[in-house]
Amino acid sequence: MCGRYYRRSDKQRIAEAFRLGKLAELPLEVAPSFNIAPTTMQPVIVADRDTGERTMRVMRWGLIPVWAKDPKAMGLSTINAKAEGLMEKPMWRTPFKKRRCLVPADGFYEWKKLDAKTKQPYAFRLKDNQPLAFGGVWEHWKALDGSLEWDTFSIITTEPNELTASVHNRMPVILKPSDYERWLDTTDLERPPVDLLRPYDADLMSAHAVDPRVGNVRNNEPGLCEAFECPPNSA
DNA sequence: CCAGACGTTGTT
DNA sequence: GTCTGG
DNA sequence: CCAGACGTTGTT
DNA sequence: GTCTGG
């Protein structure tokens, strides 16, 4: 799973990390966020199908299928797409072949269930503290009456690596910079990059417990993704 | 052919 | 839109 | 993903 | 318990 993540990069830094041209033409302002939740508007990277030029676009997290009449109908079930079913399931097949994107981030949060009442959030990121990219797919949705139009995206999940498995049973697909080009190139519909749908190398990642205040989406400060000393048990 | 479903995660 | 089931 | 709300009627 | 909002 991947239901919350963080991104330290602003628009300028995203443009550098993903080698975007024409920074001035990029949409809106993009501020860092340390508590990114589903249904919010977030920057993603796509490539022009003809020229291959990379651009940033702002989309809603939580993919709405083209056929959905009610944008709320899918609920939370489309914030993630299981890598195992991308080529088989009708809902994901076309987006995966024709509309892949990179989701700029620095890391993600997972909650570990300690007991029936207690859970502890953890932050995961790269050991070298570099920005990273989740593998994503996107879709364009338009209301039947044409009153609403949205681009929406979903983050692909896969089996956990050794590090994330200690907290949860899924993790987002993370792509290496050397794979960005092939991921974004959607011209070859016969050979989508299924080989990139695998857990990231656990040795290159770090994990640490963070402040449980990250659970509330209203909290959003840099400290949320930093290591947090749990208060000693008073028992 | 048409009708109907189409999704993930976690929890029970 | 696209796939499955009947 | 988690947090927080979840309701009606009448009066101001 | 279940739905909505972020």
PDB file of C-alpha atoms (C1' of nucleotides) in Angstrom:
ATOM      1  CA  MET A   1       0.000   0.000   0.000  1.00  0.00           C
ATOM      2  CA  CYS A   2       0.930   3.563  -0.197  1.00  0.00           C
ATOM      3  CA  GLY A   3      -1.598   5.976   1.235  1.00  0.00           C
ATOM      4  CA  ARG A   4       0.549   8.879   2.328  1.00  0.00           C
ATOM      5  CA  TYR A   5       3.871  10.281   1.147  1.00  0.00           C
ATOM      6  CA  TYR A   6       6.058  13.357   1.297  1.00  0.00           C
ATOM      7  CA  ARG A   7       7.936  15.548  -1.133  1.00  0.00           C
ATOM      8  CA  ARG A   8      10.575  18.029  -0.077  1.00  0.00           C
ATOM      9  CA  SER A   9      11.089  19.332  -3.601  1.00  0.00           C
ATOM     10  CA  ASP A  10       9.428  22.460  -4.868  1.00  0.00           C
ATOM     11  CA  LYS A  11       8.817  23.174  -8.544  1.00  0.00           C
ATOM     12  CA  GLN A  12      12.388  24.252  -9.219  1.00  0.00           C
ATOM     13  CA  ARG A  13      13.943  21.163  -7.645  1.00  0.00           C
ATOM     14  CA  ILE A  14      11.511  18.818  -9.394  1.00  0.00           C
ATOM     15  CA  ALA A  15      12.437  20.408 -12.685  1.00  0.00           C
ATOM     16  CA  GLU A  16      16.112  19.741 -11.993  1.00  0.00           C
ATOM     17  CA  ALA A  17      15.664  16.192 -10.725  1.00  0.00           C
ATOM     18  CA  PHE A  18      13.558  15.195 -13.725  1.00  0.00           C
ATOM     19  CA  ARG A  19      15.385  17.286 -16.307  1.00  0.00           C
ATOM     20  CA  LEU A  20      12.354  19.258 -17.384  1.00  0.00           C
ATOM     21  CA  GLY A  21      12.628  22.029 -19.914  1.00  0.00           C
ATOM     22  CA  LYS A  22      10.702  25.283 -19.980  1.00  0.00           C
ATOM     23  CA  LEU A  23      10.343  25.727 -16.245  1.00  0.00           C
ATOM     24  CA  ALA A  24       8.522  29.005 -16.767  1.00  0.00           C
ATOM     25  CA  GLU A  25       5.659  27.232 -18.505  1.00  0.00           C
ATOM     26  CA  LEU A  26       5.057  24.767 -15.700  1.00  0.00           C
ATOM     27  CA  PRO A  27       1.613  25.005 -14.153  1.00  0.00           C
ATOM     28  CA  LEU A  28       0.885  26.638 -10.830  1.00  0.00           C
ATOM     29  CA  GLU A  29       3.219  26.719  -7.922  1.00  0.00           C
ATOM     30  CA  VAL A  30       4.260  23.490  -6.285  1.00  0.00           C
ATOM     31  CA  ALA A  31       5.262  23.734  -2.643  1.00  0.00           C
ATOM     32  CA  PRO A  32       6.955  20.975  -0.671  1.00  0.00           C
ATOM     33  CA  SER A  33       4.588  18.869   1.428  1.00  0.00           C
ATOM     34  CA  PHE A  34       5.427  16.525   4.260  1.00  0.00           C
ATOM     35  CA  ASN A  35       1.987  14.983   4.487  1.00  0.00           C
ATOM     36  CA  ILE A  36       0.486  14.225   1.085  1.00  0.00           C
ATOM     37  CA  ALA A  37      -2.900  12.522   1.208  1.00  0.00           C
ATOM     38  CA  PRO A  38      -5.222  10.954  -1.386  1.00  0.00           C
ATOM     39  CA  THR A  39      -7.626  13.283  -3.248  1.00  0.00           C
ATOM     40  CA  THR A  40      -5.175  16.189  -3.198  1.00  0.00           C
ATOM     41  CA  MET A  41      -3.694  17.798  -6.313  1.00  0.00           C
ATOM     42  CA  GLN A  42      -0.077  16.785  -6.841  1.00  0.00           C
ATOM     43  CA  PRO A  43       2.607  17.220  -9.496  1.00  0.00           C
ATOM     44  CA  VAL A  44       3.427  14.270 -11.767  1.00  0.00           C
ATOM     45  CA  ILE A  45       5.818  13.943 -14.690  1.00  0.00           C
ATOM     46  CA  VAL A  46       4.645  12.824 -18.119  1.00  0.00           C
ATOM     47  CA  ALA A  47       6.291  12.692 -21.534  1.00  0.00           C
ATOM     48  CA  ASP A  48       4.767  13.962 -24.750  1.00  0.00           C
ATOM     49  CA  ARG A  49       3.822  10.932 -26.853  1.00  0.00           C
ATOM     50  CA  ASP A  50       5.230  12.472 -30.018  1.00  0.00           C
ATOM     51  CA  THR A  51       8.231  14.531 -28.982  1.00  0.00           C
ATOM     52  CA  GLY A  52       9.165  12.700 -25.781  1.00  0.00           C
ATOM     53  CA  GLU A  53       9.519  16.014 -24.012  1.00  0.00           C
ATOM     54  CA  ARG A  54       8.984  15.756 -20.269  1.00  0.00           C
ATOM     55  CA  THR A  55       6.559  18.078 -18.549  1.00  0.00           C
ATOM     56  CA  MET A  56       5.049  18.472 -15.133  1.00  0.00           C
ATOM     57  CA  ARG A  57       1.308  18.342 -14.700  1.00  0.00           C
ATOM     58  CA  VAL A  58      -0.833  18.665 -11.628  1.00  0.00           C
ATOM     59  CA  MET A  59      -3.334  15.861 -11.094  1.00  0.00           C
ATOM     60  CA  ARG A  60      -5.614  14.529  -8.390  1.00  0.00           C
ATOM     61  CA  TRP A  61      -4.339  11.522  -6.435  1.00  0.00           C
ATOM     62  CA  GLY A  62      -6.958   8.781  -6.831  1.00  0.00           C
ATOM     63  CA  LEU A  63      -7.604   7.606 -10.366  1.00  0.00           C
ATOM     64  CA  ILE A  64     -11.110   8.058 -11.711  1.00  0.00           C
ATOM     65  CA  PRO A  65     -11.801   5.655 -14.605  1.00  0.00           C
ATOM     66  CA  VAL A  66     -13.153   7.188 -17.798  1.00  0.00           C
ATOM     67  CA  TRP A  67     -16.394   5.263 -17.419  1.00  0.00           C
ATOM     68  CA  ALA A  68     -17.153   6.414 -13.869  1.00  0.00           C
ATOM     69  CA  LYS A  69     -20.365   8.407 -13.648  1.00  0.00           C
ATOM     70  CA  ASP A  70     -19.711   9.529 -10.101  1.00  0.00           C
ATOM     71  CA  PRO A  71     -16.135  10.578  -9.377  1.00  0.00           C
ATOM     72  CA  LYS A  72     -16.611   9.486  -5.774  1.00  0.00           C
ATOM     73  CA  ALA A  73     -17.850   6.030  -6.671  1.00  0.00           C
ATOM     74  CA  MET A  74     -14.437   4.395  -6.546  1.00  0.00           C
ATOM     75  CA  GLY A  75     -13.661   5.767  -3.132  1.00  0.00           C
ATOM     76  CA  LEU A  76     -10.131   5.018  -2.052  1.00  0.00           C
ATOM     77  CA  SER A  77      -9.811   1.903  -4.127  1.00  0.00           C
ATOM     78  CA  THR A  78      -7.893   3.610  -6.913  1.00  0.00           C
ATOM     79  CA  ILE A  79      -5.179   5.481  -5.041  1.00  0.00           C
ATOM     80  CA  ASN A  80      -3.037   2.401  -5.700  1.00  0.00           C
ATOM     81  CA  ALA A  81      -2.832  -0.060  -8.580  1.00  0.00           C
ATOM     82  CA  LYS A  82      -1.456  -3.544  -7.965  1.00  0.00           C
ATOM     83  CA  ALA A  83       1.497  -4.212 -10.224  1.00  0.00           C
ATOM     84  CA  GLU A  84       0.490  -7.862 -10.512  1.00  0.00           C
ATOM     85  CA  GLY A  85      -2.742  -6.981 -12.298  1.00  0.00           C
ATOM     86  CA  LEU A  86      -1.739  -4.048 -14.487  1.00  0.00           C
ATOM     87  CA  MET A  87      -1.767  -6.026 -17.723  1.00  0.00           C
ATOM     88  CA  GLU A  88      -4.788  -8.156 -16.914  1.00  0.00           C
ATOM     89  CA  LYS A  89      -7.341  -5.867 -15.318  1.00  0.00           C
ATOM     90  CA  PRO A  90      -9.410  -3.764 -17.734  1.00  0.00           C
ATOM     91  CA  MET A  91      -9.256  -0.775 -15.469  1.00  0.00           C
ATOM     92  CA  TRP A  92      -5.447  -0.568 -15.512  1.00  0.00           C
ATOM     93  CA  ARG A  93      -4.417  -2.094 -18.826  1.00  0.00           C
ATOM     94  CA  THR A  94      -4.855   0.932 -21.034  1.00  0.00           C
ATOM     95  CA  PRO A  95      -3.560   3.481 -18.535  1.00  0.00           C
ATOM     96  CA  PHE A  96      -0.504   1.298 -17.976  1.00  0.00           C
ATOM     97  CA  LYS A  97       0.209   0.969 -21.690  1.00  0.00           C
ATOM     98  CA  LYS A  98      -0.585   4.523 -22.741  1.00  0.00           C
ATOM     99  CA  ARG A  99      -0.523   6.811 -19.711  1.00  0.00           C
ATOM    100  CA  ARG A 100       2.397   6.141 -17.400  1.00  0.00           C
ATOM    101  CA  CYS A 101       3.783   8.882 -15.188  1.00  0.00           C
ATOM    102  CA  LEU A 102       6.416   9.508 -12.545  1.00  0.00           C
ATOM    103  CA  VAL A 103       5.289  10.743  -9.143  1.00  0.00           C
ATOM    104  CA  PRO A 104       7.977  12.974  -7.591  1.00  0.00           C
ATOM    105  CA  ALA A 105       8.528  12.289  -3.895  1.00  0.00           C
ATOM    106  CA  ASP A 106      11.185  11.934  -1.262  1.00  0.00           C
ATOM    107  CA  GLY A 107       9.618   9.091   0.653  1.00  0.00           C
ATOM    108  CA  PHE A 108       6.430   7.508   1.908  1.00  0.00           C
ATOM    109  CA  TYR A 109       4.723   6.636   5.180  1.00  0.00           C
ATOM    110  CA  GLU A 110       3.469   3.295   6.401  1.00  0.00           C
ATOM    111  CA  TRP A 111       1.649   2.534   9.629  1.00  0.00           C
ATOM    112  CA  LYS A 112       2.684  -0.506  11.608  1.00  0.00           C
ATOM    113  CA  LYS A 113      -0.043  -2.096  13.668  1.00  0.00           C
ATOM    114  CA  LEU A 114       1.350  -2.609  17.154  1.00  0.00           C
ATOM    115  CA  ASP A 115      -1.833  -3.947  18.735  1.00  0.00           C
ATOM    116  CA  ALA A 116      -5.553  -3.546  18.326  1.00  0.00           C
ATOM    117  CA  LYS A 117      -5.451   0.071  19.430  1.00  0.00           C
ATOM    118  CA  THR A 118      -1.984   1.269  18.583  1.00  0.00           C
ATOM    119  CA  LYS A 119      -0.190   1.972  15.335  1.00  0.00           C
ATOM    120  CA  GLN A 120       3.163   3.546  14.691  1.00  0.00           C
ATOM    121  CA  PRO A 121       3.927   5.472  11.507  1.00  0.00           C
ATOM    122  CA  TYR A 122       7.258   4.973   9.744  1.00  0.00           C
ATOM    123  CA  ALA A 123       8.912   7.049   7.049  1.00  0.00           C
ATOM    124  CA  PHE A 124      10.776   5.320   4.227  1.00  0.00           C
ATOM    125  CA  ARG A 125      13.239   6.996   1.883  1.00  0.00           C
ATOM    126  CA  LEU A 126      16.501   6.528   0.008  1.00  0.00           C
ATOM    127  CA  LYS A 127      19.655   6.288   2.102  1.00  0.00           C
ATOM    128  CA  ASP A 128      21.351   8.940  -0.023  1.00  0.00           C
ATOM    129  CA  ASN A 129      18.414  11.309   0.596  1.00  0.00           C
ATOM    130  CA  GLN A 130      17.885  11.845  -3.129  1.00  0.00           C
ATOM    131  CA  PRO A 131      14.432  12.620  -4.513  1.00  0.00           C
ATOM    132  CA  LEU A 132      12.706   9.550  -5.910  1.00  0.00           C
ATOM    133  CA  ALA A 133       9.886   8.703  -8.280  1.00  0.00           C
ATOM    134  CA  PHE A 134       6.973   6.353  -7.792  1.00  0.00           C
ATOM    135  CA  GLY A 135       5.702   4.555 -10.852  1.00  0.00           C
ATOM    136  CA  GLY A 136       2.227   5.819 -11.645  1.00  0.00           C
ATOM    137  CA  VAL A 137      -0.560   5.717 -14.198  1.00  0.00           C
ATOM    138  CA  TRP A 138      -3.058   8.428 -15.014  1.00  0.00           C
ATOM    139  CA  GLU A 139      -6.402   8.972 -16.687  1.00  0.00           C
ATOM    140  CA  HIS A 140      -8.524  11.796 -17.990  1.00  0.00           C
ATOM    141  CA  TRP A 141     -12.062  11.973 -16.670  1.00  0.00           C
ATOM    142  CA  LYS A 142     -14.944  14.136 -17.844  1.00  0.00           C
ATOM    143  CA  ALA A 143     -18.404  14.393 -16.362  1.00  0.00           C
ATOM    144  CA  LEU A 144     -21.260  13.268 -18.614  1.00  0.00           C
ATOM    145  CA  ASP A 145     -22.649  16.786 -18.700  1.00  0.00           C
ATOM    146  CA  GLY A 146     -19.203  18.204 -19.271  1.00  0.00           C
ATOM    147  CA  SER A 147     -19.337  20.294 -16.123  1.00  0.00           C
ATOM    148  CA  LEU A 148     -16.234  18.730 -14.582  1.00  0.00           C
ATOM    149  CA  GLU A 149     -12.949  17.598 -16.054  1.00  0.00           C
ATOM    150  CA  TRP A 150     -10.014  16.081 -14.204  1.00  0.00           C
ATOM    151  CA  ASP A 151      -6.712  14.355 -14.670  1.00  0.00           C
ATOM    152  CA  THR A 152      -6.176  11.792 -11.928  1.00  0.00           C
ATOM    153  CA  PHE A 153      -3.367   9.388 -11.057  1.00  0.00           C
ATOM    154  CA  SER A 154      -2.652   6.223  -9.117  1.00  0.00           C
ATOM    155  CA  ILE A 155       0.549   4.956  -7.490  1.00  0.00           C
ATOM    156  CA  ILE A 156       1.539   1.403  -8.382  1.00  0.00           C
ATOM    157  CA  THR A 157       2.266  -0.993  -5.514  1.00  0.00           C
ATOM    158  CA  THR A 158       4.202  -4.241  -5.425  1.00  0.00           C
ATOM    159  CA  GLU A 159       5.424  -6.796  -2.916  1.00  0.00           C
ATOM    160  CA  PRO A 160       7.487  -5.394  -0.053  1.00  0.00           C
ATOM    161  CA  ASN A 161      11.259  -5.650   0.107  1.00  0.00           C
ATOM    162  CA  GLU A 162      13.005  -6.863   3.284  1.00  0.00           C
ATOM    163  CA  LEU A 163      12.893  -3.402   4.836  1.00  0.00           C
ATOM    164  CA  THR A 164       9.262  -2.495   4.236  1.00  0.00           C
ATOM    165  CA  ALA A 165       8.031  -6.003   5.009  1.00  0.00           C
ATOM    166  CA  SER A 166       8.694  -5.362   8.705  1.00  0.00           C
ATOM    167  CA  VAL A 167       5.995  -2.694   8.639  1.00  0.00           C
ATOM    168  CA  HIS A 168       3.590  -3.663   5.856  1.00  0.00           C
ATOM    169  CA  ASN A 169       2.830  -6.132   3.109  1.00  0.00           C
ATOM    170  CA  ARG A 170       2.944  -3.747   0.131  1.00  0.00           C
ATOM    171  CA  MET A 171       5.218  -0.967  -1.050  1.00  0.00           C
ATOM    172  CA  PRO A 172       5.112   1.526  -3.915  1.00  0.00           C
ATOM    173  CA  VAL A 173       7.058   0.842  -7.092  1.00  0.00           C
ATOM    174  CA  ILE A 174      10.116   3.126  -7.065  1.00  0.00           C
ATOM    175  CA  LEU A 175      11.987   3.781 -10.296  1.00  0.00           C
ATOM    176  CA  LYS A 176      15.677   4.493 -10.766  1.00  0.00           C
ATOM    177  CA  PRO A 177      16.605   7.620 -12.762  1.00  0.00           C
ATOM    178  CA  SER A 178      18.154   5.376 -15.406  1.00  0.00           C
ATOM    179  CA  ASP A 179      14.716   3.853 -15.978  1.00  0.00           C
ATOM    180  CA  TYR A 180      12.755   7.115 -16.212  1.00  0.00           C
ATOM    181  CA  GLU A 181      13.146   7.344 -19.963  1.00  0.00           C
ATOM    182  CA  ARG A 182      11.795   3.889 -20.684  1.00  0.00           C
ATOM    183  CA  TRP A 183       8.990   4.258 -18.153  1.00  0.00           C
ATOM    184  CA  LEU A 184       7.754   7.494 -19.700  1.00  0.00           C
ATOM    185  CA  ASP A 185       8.023   6.271 -23.294  1.00  0.00           C
ATOM    186  CA  THR A 186       4.557   4.963 -24.167  1.00  0.00           C
ATOM    187  CA  THR A 187       5.058   4.647 -27.907  1.00  0.00           C
ATOM    188  CA  ASP A 188       5.538   0.873 -27.925  1.00  0.00           C
ATOM    189  CA  LEU A 189       2.171  -0.496 -26.850  1.00  0.00           C
ATOM    190  CA  GLU A 190       3.326  -4.078 -27.386  1.00  0.00           C
ATOM    191  CA  ARG A 191       6.129  -3.994 -24.842  1.00  0.00           C
ATOM    192  CA  PRO A 192       5.232  -2.035 -21.710  1.00  0.00           C
ATOM    193  CA  PRO A 193       8.049  -2.047 -19.104  1.00  0.00           C
ATOM    194  CA  VAL A 194       6.742  -4.831 -16.887  1.00  0.00           C
ATOM    195  CA  ASP A 195      10.294  -5.646 -15.790  1.00  0.00           C
ATOM    196  CA  LEU A 196      10.422  -2.379 -13.835  1.00  0.00           C
ATOM    197  CA  LEU A 197       7.538  -3.436 -11.600  1.00  0.00           C
ATOM    198  CA  ARG A 198       9.582  -4.805  -8.756  1.00  0.00           C
ATOM    199  CA  PRO A 199      10.463  -3.931  -5.152  1.00  0.00           C
ATOM    200  CA  TYR A 200      13.265  -1.420  -4.747  1.00  0.00           C
ATOM    201  CA  ASP A 201      16.611  -2.622  -3.362  1.00  0.00           C
ATOM    202  CA  ALA A 202      16.176  -2.654   0.431  1.00  0.00           C
ATOM    203  CA  ASP A 203      19.882  -1.942   0.955  1.00  0.00           C
ATOM    204  CA  LEU A 204      19.434   1.458  -0.657  1.00  0.00           C
ATOM    205  CA  MET A 205      16.554   2.481   1.612  1.00  0.00           C
ATOM    206  CA  SER A 206      16.162   3.616   5.189  1.00  0.00           C
ATOM    207  CA  ALA A 207      13.234   3.525   7.609  1.00  0.00           C
ATOM    208  CA  HIS A 208      12.530   5.208  10.900  1.00  0.00           C
ATOM    209  CA  ALA A 209       9.628   5.781  13.255  1.00  0.00           C
ATOM    210  CA  VAL A 210       8.059   9.229  12.960  1.00  0.00           C
ATOM    211  CA  ASP A 211       5.717  11.439  14.957  1.00  0.00           C
ATOM    212  CA  PRO A 212       2.192   9.957  15.087  1.00  0.00           C
ATOM    213  CA  ARG A 213       0.920  13.473  14.396  1.00  0.00           C
ATOM    214  CA  VAL A 214       1.548  12.674  10.727  1.00  0.00           C
ATOM    215  CA  GLY A 215      -1.746  10.778  10.865  1.00  0.00           C
ATOM    216  CA  ASN A 216      -3.659  14.039  10.811  1.00  0.00           C
ATOM    217  CA  VAL A 217      -3.434  15.582   7.359  1.00  0.00           C
ATOM    218  CA  ARG A 218      -3.687  19.063   8.839  1.00  0.00           C
ATOM    219  CA  ASN A 219      -0.196  18.622  10.226  1.00  0.00           C
ATOM    220  CA  ASN A 220       2.448  19.453   7.678  1.00  0.00           C
ATOM    221  CA  GLU A 221       5.935  20.432   8.700  1.00  0.00           C
ATOM    222  CA  PRO A 222       9.408  19.164   7.775  1.00  0.00           C
ATOM    223  CA  GLY A 223       9.826  17.425  11.133  1.00  0.00           C
ATOM    224  CA  LEU A 224       7.051  14.955  10.314  1.00  0.00           C
ATOM    225  CA  CYS A 225       9.297  12.838   8.109  1.00  0.00           C
ATOM    226  CA  GLU A 226      12.257  12.901  10.496  1.00  0.00           C
ATOM    227  CA  ALA A 227      13.126  10.279  13.097  1.00  0.00           C
ATOM    228  CA  PHE A 228      10.973  10.649  16.192  1.00  0.00           C
ATOM    229  CA  GLU A 229      11.804   9.423  19.678  1.00  0.00           C
ATOM    230  CA  CYS A 230       8.797   7.605  21.043  1.00  0.00           C
ATOM    231  CA  PRO A 231       7.959   8.570  24.619  1.00  0.00           C
ATOM    232  CA  PRO A 232       9.092   5.771  26.968  1.00  0.00           C
ATOM    233  CA  ASN A 233       6.321   3.465  28.059  1.00  0.00           C
ATOM    234  CA  SER A 234       5.013   4.582  31.405  1.00  0.00           C
ATOM    235  CA  ALA A 235       3.914   1.089  32.330  1.00  0.00           C
TER     236      ALA A 235
ATOM    237  C1'  DC B   1     -24.988 -10.393 -29.288  1.00  0.00           C
ATOM    238  C1'  DC B   2     -26.087  -7.536 -24.718  1.00  0.00           C
ATOM    239  C1'  DA B   3     -25.543  -6.742 -19.686  1.00  0.00           C
ATOM    240  C1'  DG B   4     -22.803  -5.764 -16.156  1.00  0.00           C
ATOM    241  C1'  DA B   5     -18.662  -5.161 -13.861  1.00  0.00           C
ATOM    242  C1'  DC B   6     -14.604  -2.748 -13.602  1.00  0.00           C
ATOM    243  C1'  DG B   7     -10.615  -1.306  -7.489  1.00  0.00           C
ATOM    244  C1'  DT B   8      -7.064  -1.543  -3.071  1.00  0.00           C
ATOM    245  C1'  DT B   9      -6.103  -2.117   1.621  1.00  0.00           C
ATOM    246  C1'  DG B  10      -6.917  -3.754   5.990  1.00  0.00           C
ATOM    247  C1'  DT B  11      -9.786  -5.963   9.024  1.00  0.00           C
ATOM    248  C1'  DT B  12     -13.244  -9.444  10.388  1.00  0.00           C
TER     249       DT B  12
ATOM    250  C1'  DG C   1     -13.403   2.405 -22.461  1.00  0.00           C
ATOM    251  C1'  DT C   2     -12.896  -2.627 -22.199  1.00  0.00           C
ATOM    252  C1'  DC C   3     -13.348  -7.118 -20.520  1.00  0.00           C
ATOM    253  C1'  DT C   4     -16.177 -11.165 -18.776  1.00  0.00           C
ATOM    254  C1'  DG C   5     -20.194 -14.009 -18.424  1.00  0.00           C
ATOM    255  C1'  DG C   6     -24.190 -15.827 -20.239  1.00  0.00           C
TER     256       DG C   6
ATOM    257  C1'  DC D   1      -3.603   6.233   4.496  1.00  0.00           C
ATOM    258  C1'  DC D   2      -5.859   8.450   9.060  1.00  0.00           C
ATOM    259  C1'  DA D   3      -9.126  11.648  11.411  1.00  0.00           C
ATOM    260  C1'  DG D   4     -13.429  13.040  12.269  1.00  0.00           C
ATOM    261  C1'  DA D   5     -18.148  13.331  11.610  1.00  0.00           C
ATOM    262  C1'  DC D   6     -22.324  11.100  11.793  1.00  0.00           C
ATOM    263  C1'  DG D   7     -28.867  14.804  12.966  1.00  0.00           C
ATOM    264  C1'  DT D   8     -33.475  17.790  13.018  1.00  0.00           C
ATOM    265  C1'  DT D   9     -36.277  21.703  13.991  1.00  0.00           C
ATOM    266  C1'  DG D  10     -36.881  26.238  15.030  1.00  0.00           C
ATOM    267  C1'  DT D  11     -35.141  30.521  16.303  1.00  0.00           C
ATOM    268  C1'  DT D  12     -31.664  34.335  16.079  1.00  0.00           C
TER     269       DT D  12
ATOM    270  C1'  DG E   1     -20.166   0.908  11.881  1.00  0.00           C
ATOM    271  C1'  DT E   2     -19.511   3.703   7.813  1.00  0.00           C
ATOM    272  C1'  DC E   3     -18.803   7.555   5.085  1.00  0.00           C
ATOM    273  C1'  DT E   4     -16.340  11.982   3.880  1.00  0.00           C
ATOM    274  C1'  DG E   5     -12.478  15.102   3.686  1.00  0.00           C
ATOM    275  C1'  DG E   6      -7.753  15.959   3.248  1.00  0.00           C
TER     276       DG E   6
END
